[in-house]
Amino acid sequence: MPTSATSNHPSRPEDLIGRLNSAHTPYEAKLKALRDLKNQIIGNRTKKLAFLKLGAVPSVVSILSSAAAAQGGGGDNREFYESVLIQSAAVIGSFACGLDAGVKAVLDAGAFPLLLSLISHLNEKVADAGARSLKLIYQSKRAPKYEFLQEKNMEFLLSLLNSKNENVTGLGANIITHSCQTTAEQQALSEAGVIKRLVGLLGGSINQKDASLESLAAMVKENPEVSAKFMGPENGRALNVVIELMKDKHPRTRLLACMCLISIRNTSTSYLQDSGIKNSLVSVLLELLDDPGPVGDEAPFVLSSLITEKEDMQKIAFNANLIEKLCEHLNAGSYQAKRLQGIFLLLGDLCSKLECCRDRVLDLQVLNFVTEALAHDSAEVRTAACNFLKNVSRSVKNLSAGQFMNEAVAVPLVRLLCDSSSSVQIAALGAISNIVVDFMAHKSVLVQCGGVKQLVQLSKSMESAIRVNAVWALRNLTFLVSYRCKEEILLELTSATLISLINDPEPSVQGQALALVRNLVDGTLNSINYVFGEDGAVLHAIARQLRSTSKVEVQIQGMYTLSNVASGNELHKEAVMNQLLPQAGNDAEKTLVKFLQSTDSRLCTATLWALINLTFPGSPGTCRRVTELRNAGIITQLKNMINDHCLDVKLRARMALGQLMIFGSVWTWYTSIKV
Amino acid sequence: MSLFWIVIRQLAEIQAMATSKKVITRADWEKKLNDVKVRKEDMNKLVMNFLVTEGYVEAAEKFRLESGTEPDIDLATITDRMAVKKAVQSGNVEDAIEKVNDLNPEILDTNPQLFFHLQQQRLIELIRNGKVEEALEFAQEELAPRGEENQGFLEELERTVALLAFEDVSNCPVGELLDISQRLKTASEVNAAILTSQSHEKDPKLPSLLKMLIWVQTQLDEKASYPRINDLSTAVLEDPAV
């Protein structure tokens, strides 16, 4: 496109940089170029990125540096150098504003110490420029960590907070918000009297209030002592001030006040627990959700921190019609990724424990929006949608009604199993794990869209978190599933993979793998035969794991698996018996006895079930097994358990004992009358 | 008695009214009004607040000298702000942007909506002056990236660019963008942003008071028949319809 040559036309970026860098450019022209650059980049992210690539930042920083050095010499040009300082500081600040790449470039170029030196300048405008730019740097995570624990640094920080200049106090507050992370730092700041100063700022201008609220939230976070100090008498009625700020005119102030109060609430469970404040927080945040700007984007996350894991808060939010409001927003078509993520995050929180919430959500047809969200560009949105699905599918009623096992949900979820982000994969696995427990056994949908293949693939992942969740999903999938389905799954999985999962280095994976086998052998004889095939390799693997593991969860699953196998035919029972009470007797402690002596009731119960199945009357080899067991001293062991405090253990022990005794007495009777 | 004074007293009186519906004669009403006390200092502060927020520097100075009322903002900062407002109102948007950036470089960097509206205004001015080629280039260079950075702006962007498609711009569907009112809207937005950045209230108190009066009269209408102020600009008490 031909460029028109009007005098107002902005200079081409390369020319501009050229003028800044060239030694031949007169200083006045450099000042003009700086100003020009500043006006081009402010508000314009695209231009900032373009100029960054051209190396604008080092050029400007070097100009700043030489101006700072030159004006130290005093003289007539003082005013001129001050203008250069102001303009170059403003350019640097703009590059750092909301742009991580910009912050990095600015820090790499060594701007930080230069800007620091400007804060104490006599010319208020220069001090302002320096303070503003530093403040913008400190709003980014990339800012250098401020070491509060060094005395000089603490003094400097206090001097910032005590300044009359609003930009400088704002900088002090931002530093705290950014860098205060450990308990020790919170303590040190508190002891230096920072709280008092911040509380003072709460009565200042809008910007001071906002900056102070954020800093206070960072200081009290997860620190009951500092929290208590904040609410102590020497800080006046600071807490009340913050509560009042919840009704401030400015949305951002209201949001930050809520954030501060939630921080305190989550830290010390003895404060802010009355229903008045709970309801206020919910209603203020609910209203802030409607804000069209950045406040509305952040509000869902603040609300989430209030209700997550807290059933009482979720109930209050539910009664305040939060779900209806979120649906309104979904219906209005929120395209912004952050907002969508926030909405699904909240829906997930609400559905985590309360059935009434899950019902309402499904009634309002929220699932219609999930399909799109699962395919959204942003990984965070996809993750939030998956977590929401995982939580809402905890509703047994709706799960068994087949609400989730349909193409609109299952197909996009399965697609996410090969997502580029592993956190999305894990979240998808979590959702699938719940959805496949569908009692109506519509599981063929998942099989059809290649779900099993994907899950098996993921069970071989290098990341243990993915492996565990993939096997968990497979385990849930095989729960009460048809024989044909089991066939398909095992065909895909193969015994070899199954064995390697049983022997996985992670105990959590071992446990899930054993649970998977347990589900696979549950049901008819065919199932058991199918899993153990010709050589019983899987059975060996299970028994070996049982002997070597020390994790009780793994032992329990393994035992239940063997118990299921022992419910089969004679061959199966013998196979299990050989594993649990080996003839060779080399093991110092036989597994069976060891487990019966466990202090974990669940493990005892599982073992007792295996015993019951092994000694079930009607099978040819039962007598022989009973004798072996008696010889191993099982009877004594069982007699110790018939009055166990755990009902399951007590009843199963009596049942097992009964079976052993019946056979014992019959056998004795038989041998005694034999001629 | 100034109109202002009448309005304030009306408001105060209604707020103190009894609850049952009844008819109040003008004589009674005016008597009650006379009993209401309003301080002159409060009124002066309201007037000063209005002048300062709207940016009437000279009037504010004069009022300060004549009434002794102190403004709550440094009058010097008003001058800068008014220069920006004037620039936008005259269509010199580029100049306005430079002035805003001199005043406080953070404002446009942290207000994407305002920045977009200023650039939109620049485009409108280029189109108004018939510089079609320049306008197209500007739209592509400067405005399209804003749309990319923020999808919420796309609709307005499309409306603005649509101006280029019409021969007779003043009569097209989006013609209102060329109106002076569009300039005033943008100017007002800039004014508010500057005030906020200086930690001042962006709205004067006076309109809130008037809104309160209208609302309170509406509430009272359900309970009583009384002399109303129907025209705020004259503040004349009109007899109730019997």
PDB file of C-alpha atoms in Angstrom, chain A residues 438-659:
ATOM      1  CA  ASP A 438     -22.540 -45.131  33.874  1.00  0.00           C
ATOM      2  CA  PHE A 439     -24.701 -47.908  35.278  1.00  0.00           C
ATOM      3  CA  MET A 440     -26.781 -48.281  32.178  1.00  0.00           C
ATOM      4  CA  ALA A 441     -23.710 -49.607  30.512  1.00  0.00           C
ATOM      5  CA  HIS A 442     -23.837 -47.311  27.469  1.00  0.00           C
ATOM      6  CA  LYS A 443     -20.154 -47.695  27.445  1.00  0.00           C
ATOM      7  CA  SER A 444     -20.052 -48.766  23.845  1.00  0.00           C
ATOM      8  CA  VAL A 445     -20.168 -45.087  22.947  1.00  0.00           C
ATOM      9  CA  LEU A 446     -16.744 -44.641  24.438  1.00  0.00           C
ATOM     10  CA  VAL A 447     -15.387 -47.744  22.830  1.00  0.00           C
ATOM     11  CA  GLN A 448     -16.728 -46.678  19.462  1.00  0.00           C
ATOM     12  CA  CYS A 449     -15.055 -43.299  19.438  1.00  0.00           C
ATOM     13  CA  GLY A 450     -11.688 -44.857  20.101  1.00  0.00           C
ATOM     14  CA  GLY A 451     -11.731 -44.074  23.798  1.00  0.00           C
ATOM     15  CA  VAL A 452     -10.297 -47.378  24.937  1.00  0.00           C
ATOM     16  CA  LYS A 453      -7.406 -47.142  22.511  1.00  0.00           C
ATOM     17  CA  GLN A 454      -6.576 -43.677  23.857  1.00  0.00           C
ATOM     18  CA  LEU A 455      -6.822 -44.737  27.461  1.00  0.00           C
ATOM     19  CA  VAL A 456      -4.557 -47.701  26.900  1.00  0.00           C
ATOM     20  CA  GLN A 457      -2.092 -45.431  25.115  1.00  0.00           C
ATOM     21  CA  LEU A 458      -2.091 -43.027  28.039  1.00  0.00           C
ATOM     22  CA  SER A 459      -1.603 -45.857  30.517  1.00  0.00           C
ATOM     23  CA  LYS A 460       1.873 -46.157  29.022  1.00  0.00           C
ATOM     24  CA  SER A 461       2.687 -42.467  29.449  1.00  0.00           C
ATOM     25  CA  MET A 462       5.956 -41.386  31.033  1.00  0.00           C
ATOM     26  CA  GLU A 463       4.124 -39.078  33.422  1.00  0.00           C
ATOM     27  CA  SER A 464       2.877 -41.031  36.422  1.00  0.00           C
ATOM     28  CA  ALA A 465      -0.034 -38.639  36.964  1.00  0.00           C
ATOM     29  CA  ILE A 466      -1.320 -39.479  33.516  1.00  0.00           C
ATOM     30  CA  ARG A 467      -0.733 -43.214  33.935  1.00  0.00           C
ATOM     31  CA  VAL A 468      -2.614 -43.345  37.221  1.00  0.00           C
ATOM     32  CA  ASN A 469      -5.608 -41.456  35.868  1.00  0.00           C
ATOM     33  CA  ALA A 470      -5.720 -43.483  32.668  1.00  0.00           C
ATOM     34  CA  VAL A 471      -5.759 -46.775  34.558  1.00  0.00           C
ATOM     35  CA  TRP A 472      -8.362 -45.343  36.914  1.00  0.00           C
ATOM     36  CA  ALA A 473     -10.553 -44.543  33.944  1.00  0.00           C
ATOM     37  CA  LEU A 474     -10.101 -48.058  32.579  1.00  0.00           C
ATOM     38  CA  ARG A 475     -10.944 -49.471  35.977  1.00  0.00           C
ATOM     39  CA  ASN A 476     -14.187 -47.523  36.145  1.00  0.00           C
ATOM     40  CA  LEU A 477     -14.964 -48.451  32.576  1.00  0.00           C
ATOM     41  CA  THR A 478     -14.755 -52.172  33.379  1.00  0.00           C
ATOM     42  CA  PHE A 479     -17.061 -51.868  36.377  1.00  0.00           C
ATOM     43  CA  LEU A 480     -20.113 -54.088  35.799  1.00  0.00           C
ATOM     44  CA  VAL A 481     -19.469 -54.032  32.088  1.00  0.00           C
ATOM     45  CA  SER A 482     -20.567 -56.705  29.642  1.00  0.00           C
ATOM     46  CA  TYR A 483     -18.375 -59.675  28.814  1.00  0.00           C
ATOM     47  CA  ARG A 484     -18.031 -58.526  25.240  1.00  0.00           C
ATOM     48  CA  CYS A 485     -16.824 -55.148  26.401  1.00  0.00           C
ATOM     49  CA  LYS A 486     -14.275 -56.800  28.670  1.00  0.00           C
ATOM     50  CA  GLU A 487     -13.044 -58.784  25.724  1.00  0.00           C
ATOM     51  CA  GLU A 488     -12.552 -55.664  23.658  1.00  0.00           C
ATOM     52  CA  ILE A 489     -10.767 -53.896  26.472  1.00  0.00           C
ATOM     53  CA  LEU A 490      -8.424 -56.749  27.237  1.00  0.00           C
ATOM     54  CA  LEU A 491      -7.684 -57.203  23.565  1.00  0.00           C
ATOM     55  CA  GLU A 492      -6.561 -53.617  23.361  1.00  0.00           C
ATOM     56  CA  LEU A 493      -4.760 -53.649  26.685  1.00  0.00           C
ATOM     57  CA  THR A 494      -3.009 -57.073  26.428  1.00  0.00           C
ATOM     58  CA  SER A 495      -1.885 -59.154  29.356  1.00  0.00           C
ATOM     59  CA  ALA A 496       1.648 -57.939  28.975  1.00  0.00           C
ATOM     60  CA  THR A 497       0.658 -54.308  29.559  1.00  0.00           C
ATOM     61  CA  LEU A 498      -1.531 -55.358  32.442  1.00  0.00           C
ATOM     62  CA  ILE A 499       1.361 -57.134  34.107  1.00  0.00           C
ATOM     63  CA  SER A 500       3.687 -54.193  33.617  1.00  0.00           C
ATOM     64  CA  LEU A 501       1.059 -51.922  35.201  1.00  0.00           C
ATOM     65  CA  ILE A 502       0.762 -54.252  38.177  1.00  0.00           C
ATOM     66  CA  ASN A 503       4.524 -53.971  38.510  1.00  0.00           C
ATOM     67  CA  ASP A 504       4.584 -50.197  37.942  1.00  0.00           C
ATOM     68  CA  PRO A 505       7.076 -48.257  40.088  1.00  0.00           C
ATOM     69  CA  GLU A 506       4.291 -46.040  41.451  1.00  0.00           C
ATOM     70  CA  PRO A 507       2.136 -47.648  44.182  1.00  0.00           C
ATOM     71  CA  SER A 508      -0.838 -45.571  43.081  1.00  0.00           C
ATOM     72  CA  VAL A 509      -0.650 -47.098  39.602  1.00  0.00           C
ATOM     73  CA  GLN A 510      -0.242 -50.605  41.063  1.00  0.00           C
ATOM     74  CA  GLY A 511      -3.401 -50.088  43.125  1.00  0.00           C
ATOM     75  CA  GLN A 512      -5.443 -48.932  40.170  1.00  0.00           C
ATOM     76  CA  ALA A 513      -4.118 -51.760  38.006  1.00  0.00           C
ATOM     77  CA  LEU A 514      -5.118 -54.366  40.572  1.00  0.00           C
ATOM     78  CA  ALA A 515      -8.539 -52.766  40.904  1.00  0.00           C
ATOM     79  CA  LEU A 516      -8.817 -52.999  37.137  1.00  0.00           C
ATOM     80  CA  VAL A 517      -8.099 -56.734  37.191  1.00  0.00           C
ATOM     81  CA  ARG A 518     -10.563 -57.130  40.022  1.00  0.00           C
ATOM     82  CA  ASN A 519     -13.278 -55.587  37.863  1.00  0.00           C
ATOM     83  CA  LEU A 520     -12.245 -57.661  34.869  1.00  0.00           C
ATOM     84  CA  VAL A 521     -12.572 -60.971  36.745  1.00  0.00           C
ATOM     85  CA  ASP A 522     -15.804 -59.994  38.383  1.00  0.00           C
ATOM     86  CA  GLY A 523     -18.767 -61.839  36.939  1.00  0.00           C
ATOM     87  CA  THR A 524     -18.935 -65.195  35.231  1.00  0.00           C
ATOM     88  CA  LEU A 525     -16.343 -67.942  34.997  1.00  0.00           C
ATOM     89  CA  ASN A 526     -15.571 -66.864  31.486  1.00  0.00           C
ATOM     90  CA  SER A 527     -14.256 -63.608  32.781  1.00  0.00           C
ATOM     91  CA  ILE A 528     -11.816 -65.277  35.094  1.00  0.00           C
ATOM     92  CA  ASN A 529     -10.657 -67.709  32.446  1.00  0.00           C
ATOM     93  CA  TYR A 530     -10.215 -64.972  29.963  1.00  0.00           C
ATOM     94  CA  VAL A 531      -8.018 -62.857  32.179  1.00  0.00           C
ATOM     95  CA  PHE A 532      -5.759 -65.626  33.296  1.00  0.00           C
ATOM     96  CA  GLY A 533      -5.427 -67.360  29.996  1.00  0.00           C
ATOM     97  CA  GLU A 534      -3.097 -70.331  29.677  1.00  0.00           C
ATOM     98  CA  ASP A 535      -0.178 -69.562  31.897  1.00  0.00           C
ATOM     99  CA  GLY A 536      -1.680 -67.617  34.755  1.00  0.00           C
ATOM    100  CA  ALA A 537       1.050 -65.012  34.355  1.00  0.00           C
ATOM    101  CA  VAL A 538      -1.232 -62.295  35.599  1.00  0.00           C
ATOM    102  CA  LEU A 539      -1.995 -64.254  38.726  1.00  0.00           C
ATOM    103  CA  HIS A 540       1.707 -64.693  39.392  1.00  0.00           C
ATOM    104  CA  ALA A 541       2.258 -61.000  38.982  1.00  0.00           C
ATOM    105  CA  ILE A 542      -0.508 -60.184  41.415  1.00  0.00           C
ATOM    106  CA  ALA A 543       0.764 -62.591  44.026  1.00  0.00           C
ATOM    107  CA  ARG A 544       4.304 -61.331  43.637  1.00  0.00           C
ATOM    108  CA  GLN A 545       3.160 -57.762  44.123  1.00  0.00           C
ATOM    109  CA  LEU A 546       1.189 -58.766  47.180  1.00  0.00           C
ATOM    110  CA  ARG A 547       4.250 -60.265  48.739  1.00  0.00           C
ATOM    111  CA  SER A 548       6.542 -57.331  48.033  1.00  0.00           C
ATOM    112  CA  THR A 549       4.396 -54.274  48.531  1.00  0.00           C
ATOM    113  CA  SER A 550       4.021 -52.469  51.784  1.00  0.00           C
ATOM    114  CA  LYS A 551       1.198 -50.151  50.694  1.00  0.00           C
ATOM    115  CA  VAL A 552      -2.078 -51.242  52.210  1.00  0.00           C
ATOM    116  CA  GLU A 553      -4.173 -49.860  49.331  1.00  0.00           C
ATOM    117  CA  VAL A 554      -2.355 -52.148  46.914  1.00  0.00           C
ATOM    118  CA  GLN A 555      -2.710 -55.103  49.254  1.00  0.00           C
ATOM    119  CA  ILE A 556      -6.456 -54.556  49.546  1.00  0.00           C
ATOM    120  CA  GLN A 557      -7.043 -54.419  45.790  1.00  0.00           C
ATOM    121  CA  GLY A 558      -4.833 -57.429  45.240  1.00  0.00           C
ATOM    122  CA  MET A 559      -6.650 -59.440  47.864  1.00  0.00           C
ATOM    123  CA  TYR A 560     -10.072 -58.612  46.434  1.00  0.00           C
ATOM    124  CA  THR A 561      -8.836 -59.675  43.034  1.00  0.00           C
ATOM    125  CA  LEU A 562      -7.680 -63.029  44.363  1.00  0.00           C
ATOM    126  CA  SER A 563     -10.937 -63.316  46.221  1.00  0.00           C
ATOM    127  CA  ASN A 564     -12.857 -62.856  42.961  1.00  0.00           C
ATOM    128  CA  VAL A 565     -10.708 -65.475  41.267  1.00  0.00           C
ATOM    129  CA  ALA A 566     -11.273 -67.837  44.173  1.00  0.00           C
ATOM    130  CA  SER A 567     -14.996 -67.643  43.555  1.00  0.00           C
ATOM    131  CA  GLY A 568     -14.424 -69.509  40.320  1.00  0.00           C
ATOM    132  CA  ASN A 569     -13.939 -73.221  39.675  1.00  0.00           C
ATOM    133  CA  GLU A 570     -11.638 -75.740  41.285  1.00  0.00           C
ATOM    134  CA  LEU A 571      -8.679 -74.827  39.131  1.00  0.00           C
ATOM    135  CA  HIS A 572      -9.014 -71.203  40.073  1.00  0.00           C
ATOM    136  CA  LYS A 573      -9.292 -71.942  43.758  1.00  0.00           C
ATOM    137  CA  GLU A 574      -6.225 -74.148  43.658  1.00  0.00           C
ATOM    138  CA  ALA A 575      -4.262 -71.512  41.838  1.00  0.00           C
ATOM    139  CA  VAL A 576      -5.115 -68.911  44.476  1.00  0.00           C
ATOM    140  CA  MET A 577      -4.385 -71.323  47.292  1.00  0.00           C
ATOM    141  CA  ASN A 578      -0.938 -72.002  45.905  1.00  0.00           C
ATOM    142  CA  GLN A 579      -0.170 -68.360  45.827  1.00  0.00           C
ATOM    143  CA  LEU A 580      -1.400 -67.600  49.314  1.00  0.00           C
ATOM    144  CA  LEU A 581      -0.116 -70.681  51.120  1.00  0.00           C
ATOM    145  CA  PRO A 582       2.762 -71.960  49.009  1.00  0.00           C
ATOM    146  CA  GLN A 583       3.716 -75.627  49.546  1.00  0.00           C
ATOM    147  CA  ALA A 584       7.363 -74.823  49.686  1.00  0.00           C
ATOM    148  CA  GLY A 585       6.869 -72.810  52.819  1.00  0.00           C
ATOM    149  CA  ASN A 586      10.032 -70.770  52.365  1.00  0.00           C
ATOM    150  CA  ASP A 587       8.337 -67.552  53.206  1.00  0.00           C
ATOM    151  CA  ALA A 588       8.810 -66.696  56.812  1.00  0.00           C
ATOM    152  CA  GLU A 589       5.377 -65.235  56.985  1.00  0.00           C
ATOM    153  CA  LYS A 590       2.700 -66.581  54.759  1.00  0.00           C
ATOM    154  CA  THR A 591       0.803 -63.790  53.086  1.00  0.00           C
ATOM    155  CA  LEU A 592      -2.547 -65.068  54.266  1.00  0.00           C
ATOM    156  CA  VAL A 593      -1.618 -65.082  57.928  1.00  0.00           C
ATOM    157  CA  LYS A 594       0.192 -61.784  57.694  1.00  0.00           C
ATOM    158  CA  PHE A 595      -2.816 -60.040  56.199  1.00  0.00           C
ATOM    159  CA  LEU A 596      -5.240 -61.499  58.711  1.00  0.00           C
ATOM    160  CA  GLN A 597      -3.107 -59.968  61.408  1.00  0.00           C
ATOM    161  CA  SER A 598      -3.198 -56.524  59.815  1.00  0.00           C
ATOM    162  CA  THR A 599      -4.515 -53.589  61.812  1.00  0.00           C
ATOM    163  CA  ASP A 600      -6.368 -52.275  58.756  1.00  0.00           C
ATOM    164  CA  SER A 601      -9.956 -53.596  58.862  1.00  0.00           C
ATOM    165  CA  ARG A 602     -10.360 -53.263  55.143  1.00  0.00           C
ATOM    166  CA  LEU A 603      -7.449 -55.578  54.455  1.00  0.00           C
ATOM    167  CA  CYS A 604      -8.734 -58.100  56.978  1.00  0.00           C
ATOM    168  CA  THR A 605     -12.139 -58.067  55.363  1.00  0.00           C
ATOM    169  CA  ALA A 606     -10.696 -58.600  51.890  1.00  0.00           C
ATOM    170  CA  THR A 607      -8.586 -61.510  53.098  1.00  0.00           C
ATOM    171  CA  LEU A 608     -11.550 -63.052  54.875  1.00  0.00           C
ATOM    172  CA  TRP A 609     -13.539 -62.958  51.661  1.00  0.00           C
ATOM    173  CA  ALA A 610     -10.764 -64.848  49.917  1.00  0.00           C
ATOM    174  CA  LEU A 611     -10.854 -67.431  52.682  1.00  0.00           C
ATOM    175  CA  ILE A 612     -14.610 -67.754  52.446  1.00  0.00           C
ATOM    176  CA  ASN A 613     -14.415 -68.346  48.725  1.00  0.00           C
ATOM    177  CA  LEU A 614     -11.587 -70.833  49.045  1.00  0.00           C
ATOM    178  CA  THR A 615     -13.501 -72.897  51.618  1.00  0.00           C
ATOM    179  CA  PHE A 616     -16.918 -72.631  50.044  1.00  0.00           C
ATOM    180  CA  PRO A 617     -18.747 -75.947  50.349  1.00  0.00           C
ATOM    181  CA  GLY A 618     -19.555 -77.826  47.161  1.00  0.00           C
ATOM    182  CA  SER A 619     -16.181 -77.761  45.508  1.00  0.00           C
ATOM    183  CA  PRO A 620     -14.215 -81.044  45.321  1.00  0.00           C
ATOM    184  CA  GLY A 621     -10.988 -79.765  46.758  1.00  0.00           C
ATOM    185  CA  THR A 622     -12.549 -77.830  49.607  1.00  0.00           C
ATOM    186  CA  CYS A 623     -11.751 -80.484  52.211  1.00  0.00           C
ATOM    187  CA  ARG A 624      -8.118 -80.589  51.298  1.00  0.00           C
ATOM    188  CA  ARG A 625      -7.858 -76.820  51.439  1.00  0.00           C
ATOM    189  CA  VAL A 626      -9.578 -76.718  54.804  1.00  0.00           C
ATOM    190  CA  THR A 627      -7.029 -79.140  56.208  1.00  0.00           C
ATOM    191  CA  GLU A 628      -4.128 -77.133  54.879  1.00  0.00           C
ATOM    192  CA  LEU A 629      -5.565 -73.990  56.374  1.00  0.00           C
ATOM    193  CA  ARG A 630      -6.118 -75.621  59.729  1.00  0.00           C
ATOM    194  CA  ASN A 631      -2.548 -76.832  59.690  1.00  0.00           C
ATOM    195  CA  ALA A 632      -1.405 -73.303  59.078  1.00  0.00           C
ATOM    196  CA  GLY A 633      -3.085 -72.235  62.306  1.00  0.00           C
ATOM    197  CA  ILE A 634      -5.835 -70.218  60.693  1.00  0.00           C
ATOM    198  CA  ILE A 635      -8.483 -71.309  63.196  1.00  0.00           C
ATOM    199  CA  THR A 636      -6.693 -69.656  66.092  1.00  0.00           C
ATOM    200  CA  GLN A 637      -6.254 -66.527  64.072  1.00  0.00           C
ATOM    201  CA  LEU A 638      -9.945 -66.459  63.179  1.00  0.00           C
ATOM    202  CA  LYS A 639     -11.042 -67.050  66.748  1.00  0.00           C
ATOM    203  CA  ASN A 640      -9.233 -63.814  67.655  1.00  0.00           C
ATOM    204  CA  MET A 641     -11.308 -61.916  65.149  1.00  0.00           C
ATOM    205  CA  ILE A 642     -14.853 -63.024  65.912  1.00  0.00           C
ATOM    206  CA  ASN A 643     -15.369 -60.112  68.281  1.00  0.00           C
ATOM    207  CA  ASP A 644     -13.574 -57.478  66.289  1.00  0.00           C
ATOM    208  CA  HIS A 645     -14.883 -53.916  66.655  1.00  0.00           C
ATOM    209  CA  CYS A 646     -15.342 -53.655  62.896  1.00  0.00           C
ATOM    210  CA  LEU A 647     -18.663 -55.192  61.862  1.00  0.00           C
ATOM    211  CA  ASP A 648     -17.418 -56.406  58.475  1.00  0.00           C
ATOM    212  CA  VAL A 649     -14.452 -58.177  60.036  1.00  0.00           C
ATOM    213  CA  LYS A 650     -16.535 -59.698  62.817  1.00  0.00           C
ATOM    214  CA  LEU A 651     -19.208 -61.122  60.520  1.00  0.00           C
ATOM    215  CA  ARG A 652     -16.843 -62.434  57.821  1.00  0.00           C
ATOM    216  CA  ALA A 653     -14.581 -64.029  60.417  1.00  0.00           C
ATOM    217  CA  ARG A 654     -17.534 -65.867  61.899  1.00  0.00           C
ATOM    218  CA  MET A 655     -18.628 -66.990  58.440  1.00  0.00           C
ATOM    219  CA  ALA A 656     -15.149 -68.267  57.569  1.00  0.00           C
ATOM    220  CA  LEU A 657     -14.790 -69.963  60.900  1.00  0.00           C
ATOM    221  CA  GLY A 658     -18.171 -71.573  60.501  1.00  0.00           C
ATOM    222  CA  GLN A 659     -17.191 -73.022  57.126  1.00  0.00           C
TER     223      GLN A 659
END
